[in-house]
Short mmCIF file of C-alpha atoms and ligand atoms in Angstrom, two decimals:
data_model
loop_
_atom_site.label_atom_id
_atom_site.label_comp_id
_atom_site.label_asym_id
_atom_site.label_seq_id
_atom_site.Cartn_x
_atom_site.Cartn_y
_atom_site.Cartn_z
CA UNK A 1 0.59 176.08 182.54
CA UNK A 2 -1.60 174.58 179.75
CA UNK A 3 -0.06 171.16 178.92
CA UNK A 4 -0.59 171.36 175.15
CA UNK A 5 1.12 174.77 174.92
CA UNK A 6 3.91 173.53 177.15
CA UNK A 7 4.38 170.47 174.90
CA UNK A 8 4.56 172.70 171.81
CA UNK A 9 7.11 174.98 173.51
CA UNK A 10 9.26 172.01 174.62
CA UNK A 11 9.13 170.52 171.12
CA UNK A 12 10.30 173.81 169.61
CA UNK A 13 13.19 174.00 172.10
CA UNK A 14 14.13 170.34 171.48
CA UNK A 15 14.18 170.96 167.73
CA UNK A 16 16.49 173.95 168.34
CA UNK A 17 13.84 176.35 166.99
CA UNK A 18 13.46 180.01 167.99
CA UNK A 19 10.86 181.44 170.36
CA UNK A 20 9.47 184.79 169.18
CA UNK A 21 7.68 187.51 171.23
CA UNK A 22 4.17 186.54 170.03
CA UNK A 23 4.71 182.84 170.90
CA UNK A 24 3.42 181.31 174.10
CA UNK A 25 6.21 180.69 176.61
CA UNK A 26 6.31 179.48 180.22
CA UNK A 27 6.43 182.23 182.81
CA UNK A 28 9.77 181.06 184.20
CA UNK A 29 11.38 181.23 180.73
CA UNK A 30 10.12 184.79 180.30
CA UNK A 31 11.38 185.77 183.77
CA UNK A 32 14.82 184.26 183.17
CA UNK A 33 15.18 186.15 179.92
CA UNK A 34 14.07 189.44 181.46
CA UNK A 35 16.60 188.89 184.25
CA UNK A 36 19.51 188.06 181.95
CA UNK A 37 18.77 190.55 179.14
CA UNK A 38 18.18 193.44 181.56
CA UNK A 39 21.34 192.63 183.55
CA UNK A 40 23.17 192.54 180.25
CA UNK A 41 21.69 195.91 179.17
CA UNK A 42 22.61 197.48 182.52
CA UNK A 43 26.17 196.14 182.14
CA UNK A 44 26.54 197.83 178.77
CA UNK A 45 25.34 201.19 180.12
CA UNK A 46 27.32 201.09 183.38
CA UNK A 47 30.21 199.71 181.32
CA UNK A 48 30.46 203.08 179.58
CA UNK A 49 31.67 204.70 182.81
CA UNK A 50 35.13 203.21 183.56
CA UNK A 51 36.42 203.98 180.05
CA UNK A 52 34.38 207.16 179.71
CA UNK A 53 36.55 208.55 182.53
CA UNK A 54 39.51 208.56 180.12
CA UNK A 55 37.93 210.32 177.11
CA UNK A 56 39.12 213.75 178.25
CA UNK A 57 42.61 212.37 179.01
CA UNK A 58 43.27 210.25 175.90
CA UNK A 59 46.90 210.65 174.78
CA UNK A 60 46.14 211.64 171.15
CA UNK A 61 43.32 212.78 168.89
CA UNK A 62 43.26 209.35 167.24
CA UNK A 63 42.94 207.49 170.56
CA UNK A 64 40.25 209.92 171.69
CA UNK A 65 38.18 209.40 168.52
CA UNK A 66 38.47 205.61 168.86
CA UNK A 67 37.52 205.70 172.54
CA UNK A 68 34.50 207.95 172.00
CA UNK A 69 33.26 205.59 169.27
CA UNK A 70 33.78 202.56 171.50
CA UNK A 71 31.96 204.05 174.48
CA UNK A 72 29.08 205.15 172.23
CA UNK A 73 28.85 201.61 170.84
CA UNK A 74 28.36 200.30 174.39
CA UNK A 75 25.49 202.76 174.83
CA UNK A 76 24.00 201.43 171.59
CA UNK A 77 24.29 197.83 172.84
CA UNK A 78 22.36 198.84 175.94
CA UNK A 79 19.61 200.27 173.71
CA UNK A 80 19.27 197.09 171.58
CA UNK A 81 19.15 195.01 174.75
CA UNK A 82 16.52 197.14 176.49
CA UNK A 83 14.46 196.86 173.27
CA UNK A 84 14.88 193.07 173.29
CA UNK A 85 13.76 193.00 176.95
CA UNK A 86 10.69 195.13 176.10
CA UNK A 87 9.50 192.43 173.65
CA UNK A 88 8.95 190.29 176.78
CA UNK A 89 6.37 192.71 178.13
CA UNK A 90 8.42 194.75 180.60
CA UNK A 91 8.95 198.51 180.46
CA UNK A 92 12.31 200.22 180.04
CA UNK A 93 11.38 202.70 182.77
CA UNK A 94 10.83 199.88 185.29
CA UNK A 95 14.09 198.19 184.32
CA UNK A 96 15.98 201.46 184.76
CA UNK A 97 14.29 202.07 188.12
CA UNK A 98 15.54 198.68 189.29
CA UNK A 99 19.07 199.60 188.20
CA UNK A 100 19.00 203.06 189.77
CA UNK A 101 17.60 201.84 193.08
CA UNK A 102 20.39 199.24 193.34
CA UNK A 103 18.02 196.26 193.03
CA UNK A 104 19.20 195.05 189.62
CA UNK A 105 22.55 193.41 188.97
CA UNK A 106 25.09 194.36 186.31
CA UNK A 107 28.47 192.81 185.55
CA UNK A 108 30.88 192.83 188.50
CA UNK A 109 33.73 193.92 186.22
CA UNK A 110 32.53 197.53 185.99
CA UNK A 111 32.98 198.09 189.73
CA UNK A 112 36.77 198.32 189.48
CA UNK A 113 38.63 201.59 188.85
CA UNK A 114 40.51 202.60 185.68
CA UNK A 115 43.76 203.93 187.17
CA UNK A 116 45.98 204.48 184.11
CA UNK A 117 45.72 204.83 180.34
CA UNK A 118 46.73 201.19 179.80
CA UNK A 119 43.47 200.21 181.54
CA UNK A 120 41.60 201.43 178.45
CA UNK A 121 43.62 199.00 176.30
CA UNK A 122 43.29 196.19 178.82
CA UNK A 123 39.52 196.60 179.04
CA UNK A 124 39.30 196.34 175.25
CA UNK A 125 41.58 193.31 175.11
CA UNK A 126 40.38 191.36 178.15
CA UNK A 127 36.93 192.66 179.16
CA UNK A 128 35.61 192.90 175.60
CA UNK A 129 37.49 189.65 174.84
CA UNK A 130 35.65 187.88 177.67
CA UNK A 131 32.37 189.52 176.61
CA UNK A 132 32.75 188.16 173.04
CA UNK A 133 33.54 184.66 174.31
CA UNK A 134 30.29 184.74 176.31
CA UNK A 135 28.20 186.47 173.62
CA UNK A 136 29.07 184.45 170.51
CA UNK A 137 27.09 181.42 171.83
CA UNK A 138 24.24 183.82 172.73
CA UNK A 139 23.81 184.49 168.98
CA UNK A 140 22.24 180.98 168.99
CA UNK A 141 20.06 181.65 172.05
CA UNK A 142 16.54 180.21 171.76
CA UNK A 143 14.90 183.63 172.18
CA UNK A 144 14.91 185.27 168.71
CA UNK A 145 15.18 188.98 169.57
CA UNK A 146 18.08 188.40 172.00
CA UNK A 147 19.94 186.14 169.55
CA UNK A 148 19.56 188.66 166.72
CA UNK A 149 20.71 191.59 168.88
CA UNK A 150 23.83 189.61 169.79
CA UNK A 151 24.97 189.29 166.16
CA UNK A 152 25.56 193.00 165.73
CA UNK A 153 26.84 193.40 169.28
CA UNK A 154 29.49 190.72 168.67
CA UNK A 155 30.70 192.41 165.49
CA UNK A 156 31.17 195.68 167.35
CA UNK A 157 32.83 193.95 170.32
CA UNK A 158 35.40 192.45 167.94
CA UNK A 159 36.42 195.95 166.91
CA UNK A 160 36.64 196.92 170.59
CA UNK A 161 38.83 193.96 171.39
CA UNK A 162 41.22 194.72 168.54
CA UNK A 163 41.50 198.42 169.33
CA UNK A 164 42.39 197.55 172.93
CA UNK A 165 44.98 194.96 171.96
CA UNK A 166 46.51 197.31 169.38
CA UNK A 167 46.75 200.16 171.92
CA UNK A 168 48.64 197.81 174.28
CA UNK A 169 50.95 196.58 171.49
CA UNK A 170 51.93 200.19 170.79
CA UNK A 171 52.63 200.82 174.49
CA UNK A 172 54.73 197.64 174.70
CA UNK A 173 56.96 199.04 171.94
CA UNK A 174 57.41 202.25 173.98
CA UNK A 175 59.33 203.28 177.10
CA UNK A 176 59.97 201.16 180.21
CA UNK A 177 57.33 203.25 182.01
CA UNK A 178 54.77 202.41 179.34
CA UNK A 179 55.56 198.69 179.51
CA UNK A 180 55.30 198.76 183.30
CA UNK A 181 51.93 200.51 183.00
CA UNK A 182 50.60 197.71 180.76
CA UNK A 183 51.87 195.00 183.12
CA UNK A 184 50.36 196.76 186.15
CA UNK A 185 47.06 197.08 184.35
CA UNK A 186 46.95 193.41 183.29
CA UNK A 187 47.88 192.37 186.86
CA UNK A 188 44.86 194.24 188.20
CA UNK A 189 42.30 193.09 185.55
CA UNK A 190 43.21 189.46 184.79
CA UNK A 191 41.51 187.73 187.72
CA UNK A 192 38.47 190.03 187.59
CA UNK A 193 37.97 189.11 183.92
CA UNK A 194 38.02 185.39 184.72
CA UNK A 195 35.22 185.99 187.25
CA UNK A 196 33.08 187.73 184.58
CA UNK A 197 31.95 184.30 183.33
CA UNK A 198 30.06 183.78 186.57
CA UNK A 199 30.42 181.29 189.44
CA UNK A 200 31.81 177.77 188.86
CA UNK A 201 29.24 175.45 187.23
CA UNK A 202 28.70 173.60 190.52
CA UNK A 203 27.67 176.89 192.24
CA UNK A 204 25.65 178.34 189.35
CA UNK A 205 21.94 178.10 190.25
CA UNK A 206 20.62 179.13 186.81
CA UNK A 207 22.88 177.05 184.56
CA UNK A 208 21.00 173.74 184.28
CA UNK A 209 17.67 175.37 183.39
CA UNK A 210 19.36 177.94 181.12
CA UNK A 211 21.02 175.12 179.18
CA UNK A 212 17.80 173.11 179.00
CA UNK A 213 16.03 176.13 177.49
CA UNK A 214 18.78 176.84 174.99
CA UNK A 215 19.46 180.27 176.50
CA UNK A 216 22.90 179.22 177.67
CA UNK A 217 24.79 177.13 175.12
CA UNK A 218 28.16 176.79 176.85
CA UNK A 219 28.70 176.57 180.64
CA UNK A 220 30.42 179.25 182.78
CA UNK A 221 33.52 177.08 183.39
CA UNK A 222 33.83 175.97 179.76
CA UNK A 223 33.69 179.57 178.52
CA UNK A 224 36.25 180.61 181.16
CA UNK A 225 38.58 177.84 179.98
CA UNK A 226 38.12 178.81 176.32
CA UNK A 227 38.93 182.41 177.19
CA UNK A 228 42.12 181.44 179.06
CA UNK A 229 43.25 179.13 176.26
CA UNK A 230 42.72 181.87 173.66
CA UNK A 231 44.34 184.63 175.73
CA UNK A 232 47.62 183.02 176.86
CA UNK A 233 49.15 183.09 173.34
CA UNK A 234 48.01 186.71 172.91
CA UNK A 235 49.77 187.63 176.18
CA UNK A 236 52.96 186.02 174.84
CA UNK A 237 52.82 188.08 171.64
CA UNK A 238 52.25 191.18 173.74
CA UNK A 239 55.20 190.33 175.98
CA UNK A 240 53.45 190.53 179.33
CA UNK A 241 53.13 187.99 182.14
CA UNK A 242 49.68 186.86 183.26
CA UNK A 243 49.61 187.11 187.08
CA UNK A 244 49.00 183.44 187.85
CA UNK A 245 51.89 181.14 188.90
CA UNK A 246 49.64 178.11 188.37
CA UNK A 247 48.93 178.93 184.73
CA UNK A 248 50.42 175.93 182.87
CA UNK A 249 49.65 173.97 179.71
CA UNK A 250 48.17 170.58 180.59
CA UNK A 251 48.98 168.16 177.78
CA UNK A 252 46.51 165.56 179.00
CA UNK A 253 43.55 167.93 179.19
CA UNK A 254 44.61 169.92 176.13
CA UNK A 255 43.94 173.11 178.12
CA UNK A 256 45.75 175.52 180.40
CA UNK A 257 45.44 174.82 184.14
CA UNK A 258 44.92 177.93 186.24
CA UNK A 259 44.85 179.07 189.87
CA UNK A 260 42.03 179.81 192.31
CA UNK A 261 39.67 182.71 191.62
CA UNK A 262 38.80 184.75 194.73
CA UNK A 263 35.03 184.10 194.78
CA UNK A 264 34.54 185.84 198.14
CA UNK A 265 35.81 189.07 196.63
CA UNK A 266 33.57 188.48 193.57
CA UNK A 267 30.41 188.09 195.69
CA UNK A 268 31.33 191.11 197.84
CA UNK A 269 31.45 193.14 194.61
CA UNK A 270 28.32 191.59 193.10
CA UNK A 271 26.47 192.35 196.34
CA UNK A 272 27.23 196.06 196.12
CA UNK A 273 30.43 196.43 198.15
CA UNK A 274 33.19 196.45 195.51
CA UNK A 275 35.61 199.37 195.14
CA UNK A 276 33.42 201.50 192.82
CA UNK A 277 29.82 200.22 193.17
CA UNK A 278 28.54 203.36 194.91
CA UNK A 279 30.35 205.74 192.58
CA UNK A 280 29.13 203.93 189.44
CA UNK A 281 25.53 203.90 190.61
CA UNK A 282 25.51 207.57 191.61
CA UNK A 283 27.15 208.61 188.30
CA UNK A 284 24.52 206.61 186.42
CA UNK A 285 21.63 208.14 188.41
CA UNK A 286 23.01 211.64 187.82
CA UNK A 287 23.38 210.98 184.06
CA UNK A 288 19.77 209.75 183.97
CA UNK A 289 18.45 212.79 185.85
CA UNK A 290 20.54 215.21 183.76
CA UNK A 291 19.04 213.62 180.63
CA UNK A 292 15.43 214.10 181.72
CA UNK A 293 15.03 217.23 179.56
CA UNK A 294 16.13 215.26 176.46
CA UNK A 295 13.48 212.59 177.07
CA UNK A 296 10.86 215.30 177.74
CA UNK A 297 11.81 217.14 174.55
CA UNK A 298 11.75 213.94 172.45
CA UNK A 299 8.27 213.08 173.77
CA UNK A 300 6.98 216.63 173.16
CA UNK A 301 8.36 216.46 169.60
CA UNK A 302 6.71 213.08 168.99
CA UNK A 303 3.38 214.42 170.29
CA UNK A 304 3.58 217.45 167.97
CA UNK A 305 4.39 215.25 164.96
CA UNK A 306 1.41 213.05 165.80
CA UNK A 307 -0.94 216.03 166.13
CA UNK A 308 0.27 217.41 162.81
CA UNK A 309 -0.27 214.06 161.10
CA UNK A 310 -3.87 213.95 162.38
CA UNK A 311 -4.78 217.40 160.98
N1 FAQ B 401 28.65 189.94 187.60
O1 FAQ B 401 23.59 180.99 187.94
P1 FAQ B 401 24.50 181.99 187.34
C1 FAQ B 401 29.64 193.81 178.52
C2 FAQ B 401 25.14 186.51 189.04
S1 FAQ B 401 29.97 192.20 179.03
C3 FAQ B 401 27.54 190.11 188.36
O2 FAQ B 401 25.73 181.48 186.67
P2 FAQ B 401 23.44 182.92 184.79
C4 FAQ B 401 30.36 194.36 177.31
C5 FAQ B 401 23.96 186.11 188.18
O3 FAQ B 401 23.35 187.25 187.60
C6 FAQ B 401 29.16 191.92 180.60
N2 FAQ B 401 26.69 189.11 188.63
O4 FAQ B 401 23.66 182.96 186.38
C7 FAQ B 401 31.18 195.55 177.63
C8 FAQ B 401 23.09 185.41 189.17
O5 FAQ B 401 22.42 186.37 190.00
P3 FAQ B 401 20.77 186.54 190.04
C9 FAQ B 401 27.69 191.62 180.50
C10 FAQ B 401 26.98 187.90 188.12
O6 FAQ B 401 22.58 184.06 184.44
C11 FAQ B 401 32.57 195.48 177.59
C12 FAQ B 401 24.12 184.71 190.07
O7 FAQ B 401 25.34 185.41 189.90
N3 FAQ B 401 27.41 190.40 179.82
O8 FAQ B 401 28.86 194.41 179.15
C13 FAQ B 401 28.10 187.66 187.32
O9 FAQ B 401 23.02 181.58 184.34
C14 FAQ B 401 33.38 196.58 177.89
C15 FAQ B 401 24.29 183.24 189.73
O10 FAQ B 401 24.96 183.05 188.47
C16 FAQ B 401 26.29 189.69 180.07
O11 FAQ B 401 25.49 190.05 180.90
C17 FAQ B 401 28.96 188.74 187.06
N4 FAQ B 401 30.07 188.61 186.30
O12 FAQ B 401 24.92 183.16 184.20
C18 FAQ B 401 30.61 196.80 177.94
C19 FAQ B 401 26.10 188.44 179.23
N5 FAQ B 401 28.10 186.36 186.96
O13 FAQ B 401 20.37 187.02 188.68
C20 FAQ B 401 31.42 197.93 178.25
C21 FAQ B 401 24.74 187.81 179.41
C22 FAQ B 401 27.01 185.79 187.53
O14 FAQ B 401 20.22 185.19 190.36
C23 FAQ B 401 32.82 197.80 178.20
N6 FAQ B 401 24.63 187.08 180.65
N7 FAQ B 401 26.35 186.73 188.24
O15 FAQ B 401 20.53 187.55 191.11
C24 FAQ B 401 25.05 185.80 180.81
O16 FAQ B 401 25.56 185.16 179.92
C25 FAQ B 401 24.77 185.14 182.15
O17 FAQ B 401 23.78 185.88 182.82
C26 FAQ B 401 26.03 184.99 183.04
C27 FAQ B 401 25.61 184.38 184.39
C28 FAQ B 401 27.03 184.04 182.38
C29 FAQ B 401 26.69 186.34 183.31
#
């Protein structure tokens, strides 16, 4: 790498400046961003599936309209993120190939099933809640296009989080069966959401470099702790119990202590063997193949427009 360009890049990072697509950047920085942004894009697109399963079974017209809008937003987030990744010189088609062939990662959380209607509320409250906690610092990421995409994404995620929490509040004011459904749902999702923030800092190979480059602003463990501290009071208002006997306020630390996350189960899921990995991937591949005619038609239309403009 040319030393004078490297020095200029380092100085920009040290001054907390932004790197833009036309700027010189070290190869490893580019690769890290392509890895993270594409994994993030894939998560948004695969993340449409668990909740999408409930659109046809939503309990009212209002809930159905909200859920359709929410799932569409996630599709939109995937589009902004693929566009941000393309500014780094990779093609969307190649990124999608990597997803569809099972080579690319996406968030572990989307490999668990949505078993009851409360899961839709819990995903909004906890999964979108965890996503916001992780994404707000990414609005200050050193790579301009990613940081800017995150601003709009975070605004939409806030709506998602509130609609989920509100749906659960309504259920908690309902019948005993409804309350039990919410508790069952939170029991199943709580620990998986804590794992969304990634492995403990000591076992996170990319953290040190990501922090040095200003891609990561807050560590995996610090974000996890912030999420727990913010969520415990919300669980109290809701009237549910978080499924962790070790969850206790620690006066000295000024944070909640919490129990052990099952990292073996996390890695099993990340490595393709969670409860729904195969189903999610095959649904995604089918959706992509079924949409081929739309992409063909859009390209044919664009070609025609271009020919007309040249006449
Ligand atoms: N799942 O060294 P680190 C959403 C992998 S929110 C699967 O700590 P890093 C919204 C990691 O990739 C979810 N894999 O890595 C929504 C790496 O593997 P690699 C998406 C995970 O990058 C809500 C290895 O472990 N959000 O979609 C996970 O510094 C509701 C070592 O880890 C983002 O992607 C995991 N949970 O930190 C949509 C946010 N955690 O690549 C629909 C952007 C770690 O070496 C419905 N990403 N791994 O093979 C990030 O902030 C970071 O990439 C982290 C991981 C924090 C996820």
